[in-house]
Short mmCIF file of C-alpha atoms and ligand atoms in Angstrom, two decimals:
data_model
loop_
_atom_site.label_atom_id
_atom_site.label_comp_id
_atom_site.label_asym_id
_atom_site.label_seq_id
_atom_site.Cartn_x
_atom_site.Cartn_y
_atom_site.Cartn_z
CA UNK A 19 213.23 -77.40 111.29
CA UNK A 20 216.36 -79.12 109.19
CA UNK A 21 217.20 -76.23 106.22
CA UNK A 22 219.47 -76.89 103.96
CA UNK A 23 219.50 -74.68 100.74
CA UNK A 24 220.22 -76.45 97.66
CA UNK A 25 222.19 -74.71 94.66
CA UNK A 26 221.18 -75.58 91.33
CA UNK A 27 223.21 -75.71 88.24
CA UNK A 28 223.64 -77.80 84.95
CA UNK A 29 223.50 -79.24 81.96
CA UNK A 30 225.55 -82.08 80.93
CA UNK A 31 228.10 -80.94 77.56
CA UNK A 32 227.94 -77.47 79.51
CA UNK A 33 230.24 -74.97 81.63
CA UNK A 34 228.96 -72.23 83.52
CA UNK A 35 230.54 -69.29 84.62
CA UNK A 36 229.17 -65.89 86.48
CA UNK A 37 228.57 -62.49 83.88
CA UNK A 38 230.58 -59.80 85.58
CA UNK A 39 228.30 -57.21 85.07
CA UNK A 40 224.50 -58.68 85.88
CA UNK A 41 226.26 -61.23 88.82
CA UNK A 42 224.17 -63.37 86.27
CA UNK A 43 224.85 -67.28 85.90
CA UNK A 44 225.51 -67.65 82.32
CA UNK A 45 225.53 -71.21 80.55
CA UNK A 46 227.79 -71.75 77.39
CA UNK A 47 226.27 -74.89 75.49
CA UNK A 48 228.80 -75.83 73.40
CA UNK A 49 226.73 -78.66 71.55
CA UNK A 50 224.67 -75.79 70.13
CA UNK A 51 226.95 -72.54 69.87
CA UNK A 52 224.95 -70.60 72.07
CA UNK A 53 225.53 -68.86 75.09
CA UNK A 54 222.03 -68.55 77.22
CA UNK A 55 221.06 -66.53 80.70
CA UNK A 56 219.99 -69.17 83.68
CA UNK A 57 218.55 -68.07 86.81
CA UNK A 58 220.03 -69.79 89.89
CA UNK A 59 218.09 -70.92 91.81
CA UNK A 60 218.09 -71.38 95.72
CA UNK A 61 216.12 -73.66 96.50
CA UNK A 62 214.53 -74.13 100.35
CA UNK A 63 214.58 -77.36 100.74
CA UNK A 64 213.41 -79.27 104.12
CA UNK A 65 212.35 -83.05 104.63
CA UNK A 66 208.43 -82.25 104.37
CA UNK A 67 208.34 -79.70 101.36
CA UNK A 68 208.49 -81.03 97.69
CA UNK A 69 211.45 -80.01 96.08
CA UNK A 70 212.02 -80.28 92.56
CA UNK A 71 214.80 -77.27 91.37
CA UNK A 72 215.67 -76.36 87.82
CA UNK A 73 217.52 -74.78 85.62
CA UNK A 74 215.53 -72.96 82.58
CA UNK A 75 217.14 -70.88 80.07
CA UNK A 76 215.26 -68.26 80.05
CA UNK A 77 215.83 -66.81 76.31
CA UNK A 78 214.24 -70.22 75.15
CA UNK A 79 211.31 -68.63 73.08
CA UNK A 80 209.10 -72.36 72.69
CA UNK A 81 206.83 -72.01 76.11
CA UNK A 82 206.72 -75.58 76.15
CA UNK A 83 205.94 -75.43 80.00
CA UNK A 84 202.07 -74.29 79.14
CA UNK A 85 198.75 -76.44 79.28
CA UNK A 86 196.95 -76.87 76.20
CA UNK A 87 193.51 -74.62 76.09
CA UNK A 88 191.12 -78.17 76.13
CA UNK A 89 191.84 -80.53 78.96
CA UNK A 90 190.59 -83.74 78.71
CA UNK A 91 189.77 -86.34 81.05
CA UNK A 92 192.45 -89.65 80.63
CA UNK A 93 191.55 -92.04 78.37
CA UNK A 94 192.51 -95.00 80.06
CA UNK A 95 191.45 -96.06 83.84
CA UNK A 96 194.13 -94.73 86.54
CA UNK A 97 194.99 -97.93 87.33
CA UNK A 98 196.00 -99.10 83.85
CA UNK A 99 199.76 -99.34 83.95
CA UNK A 100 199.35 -97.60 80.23
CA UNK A 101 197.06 -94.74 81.12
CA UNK A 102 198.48 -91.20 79.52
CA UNK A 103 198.67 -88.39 82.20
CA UNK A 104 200.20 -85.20 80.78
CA UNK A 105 199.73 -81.37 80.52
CA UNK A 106 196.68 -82.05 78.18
CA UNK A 107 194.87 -85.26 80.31
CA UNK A 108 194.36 -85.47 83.66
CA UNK A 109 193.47 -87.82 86.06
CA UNK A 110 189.65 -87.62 87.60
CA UNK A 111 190.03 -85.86 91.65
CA UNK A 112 188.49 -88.94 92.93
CA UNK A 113 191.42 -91.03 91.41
CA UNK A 114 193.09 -92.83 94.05
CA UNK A 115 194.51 -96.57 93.59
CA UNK A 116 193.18 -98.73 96.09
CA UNK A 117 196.02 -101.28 96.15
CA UNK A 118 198.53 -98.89 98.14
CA UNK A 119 201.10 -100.31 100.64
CA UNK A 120 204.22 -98.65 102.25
CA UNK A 121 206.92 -98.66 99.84
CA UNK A 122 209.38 -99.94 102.67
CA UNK A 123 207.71 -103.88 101.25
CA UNK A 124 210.32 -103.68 98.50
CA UNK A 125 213.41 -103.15 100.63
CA UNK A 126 214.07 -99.67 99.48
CA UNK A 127 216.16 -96.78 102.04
CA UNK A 128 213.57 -94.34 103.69
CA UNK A 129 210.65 -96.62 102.39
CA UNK A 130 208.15 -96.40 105.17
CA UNK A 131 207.51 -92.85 104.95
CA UNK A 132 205.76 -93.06 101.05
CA UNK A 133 203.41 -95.42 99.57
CA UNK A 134 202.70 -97.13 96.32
CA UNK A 135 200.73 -99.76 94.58
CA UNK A 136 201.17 -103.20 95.50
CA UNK A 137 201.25 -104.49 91.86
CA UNK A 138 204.95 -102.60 91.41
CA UNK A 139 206.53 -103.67 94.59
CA UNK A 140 207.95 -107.60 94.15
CA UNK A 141 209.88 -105.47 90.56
CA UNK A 142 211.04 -102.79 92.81
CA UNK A 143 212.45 -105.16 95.03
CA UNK A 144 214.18 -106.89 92.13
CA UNK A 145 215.49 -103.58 91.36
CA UNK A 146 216.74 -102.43 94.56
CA UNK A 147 218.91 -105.86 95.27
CA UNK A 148 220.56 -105.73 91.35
CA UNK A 149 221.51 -102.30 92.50
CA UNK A 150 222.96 -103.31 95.82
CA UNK A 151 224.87 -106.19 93.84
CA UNK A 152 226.39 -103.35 92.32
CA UNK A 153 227.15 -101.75 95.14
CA UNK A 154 224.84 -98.84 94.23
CA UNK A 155 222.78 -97.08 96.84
CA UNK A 156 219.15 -96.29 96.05
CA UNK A 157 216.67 -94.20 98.24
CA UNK A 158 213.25 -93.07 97.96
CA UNK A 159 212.36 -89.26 98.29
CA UNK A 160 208.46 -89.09 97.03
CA UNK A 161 205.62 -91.72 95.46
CA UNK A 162 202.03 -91.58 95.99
CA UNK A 163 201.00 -88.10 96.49
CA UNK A 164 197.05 -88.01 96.66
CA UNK A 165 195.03 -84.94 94.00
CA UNK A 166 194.67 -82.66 97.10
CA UNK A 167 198.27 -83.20 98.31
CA UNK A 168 199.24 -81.94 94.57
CA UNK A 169 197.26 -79.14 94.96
CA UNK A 170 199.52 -77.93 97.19
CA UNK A 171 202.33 -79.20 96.08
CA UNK A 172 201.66 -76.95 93.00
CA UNK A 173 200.91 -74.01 94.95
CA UNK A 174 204.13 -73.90 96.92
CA UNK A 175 206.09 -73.90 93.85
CA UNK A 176 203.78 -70.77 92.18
CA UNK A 177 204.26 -68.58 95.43
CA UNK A 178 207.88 -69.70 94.88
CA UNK A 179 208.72 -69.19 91.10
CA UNK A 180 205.28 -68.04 89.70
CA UNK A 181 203.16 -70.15 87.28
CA UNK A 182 205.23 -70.15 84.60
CA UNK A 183 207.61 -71.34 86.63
CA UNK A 184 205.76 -73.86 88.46
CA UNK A 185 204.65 -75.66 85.13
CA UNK A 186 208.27 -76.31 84.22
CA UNK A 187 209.00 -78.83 87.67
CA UNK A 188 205.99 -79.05 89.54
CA UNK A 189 202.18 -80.87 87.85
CA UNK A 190 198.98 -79.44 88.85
CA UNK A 191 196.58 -81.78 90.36
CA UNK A 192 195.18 -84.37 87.86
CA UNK A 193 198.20 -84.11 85.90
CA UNK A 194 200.73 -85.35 88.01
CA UNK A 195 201.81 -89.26 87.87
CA UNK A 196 202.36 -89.50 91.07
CA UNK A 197 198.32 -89.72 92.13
CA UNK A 198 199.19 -92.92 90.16
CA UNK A 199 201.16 -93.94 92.48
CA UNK A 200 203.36 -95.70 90.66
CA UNK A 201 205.86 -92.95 89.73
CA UNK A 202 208.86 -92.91 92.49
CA UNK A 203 211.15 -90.16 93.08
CA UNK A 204 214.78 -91.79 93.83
CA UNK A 205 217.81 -90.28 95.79
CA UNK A 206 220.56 -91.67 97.04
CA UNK A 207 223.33 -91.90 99.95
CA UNK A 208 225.72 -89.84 97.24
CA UNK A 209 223.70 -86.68 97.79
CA UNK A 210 222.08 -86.83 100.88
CA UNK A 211 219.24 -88.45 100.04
CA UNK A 212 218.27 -84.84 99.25
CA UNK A 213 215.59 -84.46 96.09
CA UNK A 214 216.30 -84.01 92.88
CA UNK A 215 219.29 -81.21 92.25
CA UNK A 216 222.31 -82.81 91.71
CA UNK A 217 220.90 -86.33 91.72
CA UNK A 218 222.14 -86.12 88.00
CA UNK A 219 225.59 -86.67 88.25
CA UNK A 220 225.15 -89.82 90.83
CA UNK A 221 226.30 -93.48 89.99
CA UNK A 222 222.90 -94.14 90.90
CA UNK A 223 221.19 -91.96 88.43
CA UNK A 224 223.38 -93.43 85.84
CA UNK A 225 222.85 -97.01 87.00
CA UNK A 226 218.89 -96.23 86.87
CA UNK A 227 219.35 -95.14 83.85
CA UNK A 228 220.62 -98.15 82.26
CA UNK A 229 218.85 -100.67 83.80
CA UNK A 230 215.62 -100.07 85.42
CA UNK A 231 213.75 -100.43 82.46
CA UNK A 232 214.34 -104.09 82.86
CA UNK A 233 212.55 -104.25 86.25
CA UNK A 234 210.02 -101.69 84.41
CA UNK A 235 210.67 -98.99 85.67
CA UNK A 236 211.51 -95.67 83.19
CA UNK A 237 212.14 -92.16 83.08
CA UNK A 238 209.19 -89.70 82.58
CA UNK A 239 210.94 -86.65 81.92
CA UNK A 240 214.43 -87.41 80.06
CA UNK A 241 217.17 -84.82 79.13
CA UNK A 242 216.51 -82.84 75.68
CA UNK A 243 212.34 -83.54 75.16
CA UNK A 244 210.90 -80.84 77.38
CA UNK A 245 209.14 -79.66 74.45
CA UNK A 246 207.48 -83.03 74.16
CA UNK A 247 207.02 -83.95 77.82
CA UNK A 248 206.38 -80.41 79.05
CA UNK A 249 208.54 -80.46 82.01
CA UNK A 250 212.17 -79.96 82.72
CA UNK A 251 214.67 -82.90 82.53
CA UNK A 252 214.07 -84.75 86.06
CA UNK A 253 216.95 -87.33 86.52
CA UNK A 254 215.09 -88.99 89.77
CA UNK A 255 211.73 -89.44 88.87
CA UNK A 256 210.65 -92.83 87.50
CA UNK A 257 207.48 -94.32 86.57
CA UNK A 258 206.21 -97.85 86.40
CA UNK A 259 204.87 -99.82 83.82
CA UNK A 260 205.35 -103.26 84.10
CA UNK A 261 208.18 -105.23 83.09
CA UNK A 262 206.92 -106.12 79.21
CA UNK A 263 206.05 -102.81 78.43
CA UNK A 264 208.89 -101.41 79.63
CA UNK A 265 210.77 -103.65 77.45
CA UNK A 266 208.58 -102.89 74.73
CA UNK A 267 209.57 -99.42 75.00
CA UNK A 268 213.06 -99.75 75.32
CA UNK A 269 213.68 -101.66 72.13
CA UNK A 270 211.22 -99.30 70.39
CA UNK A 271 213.71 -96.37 71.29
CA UNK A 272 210.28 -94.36 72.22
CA UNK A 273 210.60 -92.08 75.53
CA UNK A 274 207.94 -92.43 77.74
CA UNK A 275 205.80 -89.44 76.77
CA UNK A 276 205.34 -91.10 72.98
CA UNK A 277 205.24 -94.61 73.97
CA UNK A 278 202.11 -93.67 76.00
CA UNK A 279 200.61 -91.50 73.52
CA UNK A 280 200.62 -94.69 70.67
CA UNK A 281 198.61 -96.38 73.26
CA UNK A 282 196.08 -94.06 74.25
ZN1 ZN B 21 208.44 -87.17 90.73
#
């Protein structure tokens, strides 16, 4: 089996250099005056397992990783383009959209090995060819993962980084939006097509950034609100919502996490 191990590192406005006496990667975050201890992380990463690396300080008091005590059941139908999924709803286990077709109908890279709903497709199409007018190269790394596929999914990452660890980058099942299936993981040529990592500092993370919202697509998990979204910043995974809510959003200046929550 293809290994490649993955190094992970960074924040943007950030340096990092190595403490001579732990061997410890230390990050100097000059927006804030601080100087914080990260783990680096090596990451096994392979074409079948889910990879989704981070980098944590790990003096950050706020655990804003953890699940609420009460769980509740989503308010909205999974296959309401609205419907909140989050650390503190989940999705029922017999959720499954039943409108799923190989993602490889839109014209994106490495399509025919994921699925998603049929209603996002013809937008994702529209997306892929503004980005190839561009000349930016877009990929796709994960989409529809089914509640007992993110069962394990979650387990993999607690035997790797514990569950405190796991609940910063990986859902359990219910939780994630990608038994949605309307939340896509990109990549790209630049790095590999590899997941997640250094996706961050591609043209094609930037150029997602600034315009995929028109084809409705946004970002779940942006830079600076893990307190609010629970998770670490994840620069590759996108979620769909149509193309008027999305636009909605965008002019409200809402991330996804509150958008969502003043509808549900
Ligand atoms: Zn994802």
């Amino acid at each position: 089996m293809k290994t490649v191990f993955v190094s992970i590192i960074a924040f943007l406005a950030t340096t990092l250099r190595v403490s001579p006496d732990s061997g410890q990667l230390m990050q100097v975050d000059y927006e804030n005056q601080r100087t914080l201890t990260v783990n680096q992380q090596m990451v096994e990463y392979t074409q079948d397992a889910w990879v989704k690396p981070s980098v944590v300080p790990s003096s950050s008091s706020a655990r804003w990783w953890t699940y609420p005590t009460n769980i509740m059941t989503a308010t909205r139908n999974g296959n309401d383009l609205l419907v909140l999924v989050n650390k503190e709803y989940k999705l029922p286990q017999s959720y499954a959209p039943s409108d799923l077709v190989l993602a490889s109908n839109s014209g994106i890279r490495r399509g025919s090995s994921y699925y998603l709903r049929s209603i996002l497709i013809n937008d994702l199409k529209n997306l892929v060819n503004a980005s190839k007018a561009d000349s930016i190269d877009l990929s796709i790394v994960s989409a529809y993962r089914s509640y007992n596929t993110q069962v394990s999914t979650y387990n993999y990452w607690v035997s790797i980084n514990g569950i405190d660890g796991a609940d910063k980058i990986s859902a359990r099942a219910g939780h994630s939006q990608h038994q949605l299936g309307t939340a896509v993981d990109f990549s790209s040529s630049e790095v590999s097509d590899g997941l997640g990592g250094s996706f961050y500092t591609t043209r094609a993370a930037a150029w997602l950034a600034s315009n995929a919202w028109k084809y409705g697509f946004v970002i779940s998990y942006p830079s600076g609100y893990e307190s609010t979204t629970g998770y670490s910043y994840e620069s590759w995974h996108y979620r769909y919502i149509g193309v008027a809510n999305a636009q909605e959003m965008h002019g409200s200046g809402m991330i996804l996490e509150v958008y969502l929550e003043s509808k549900n």
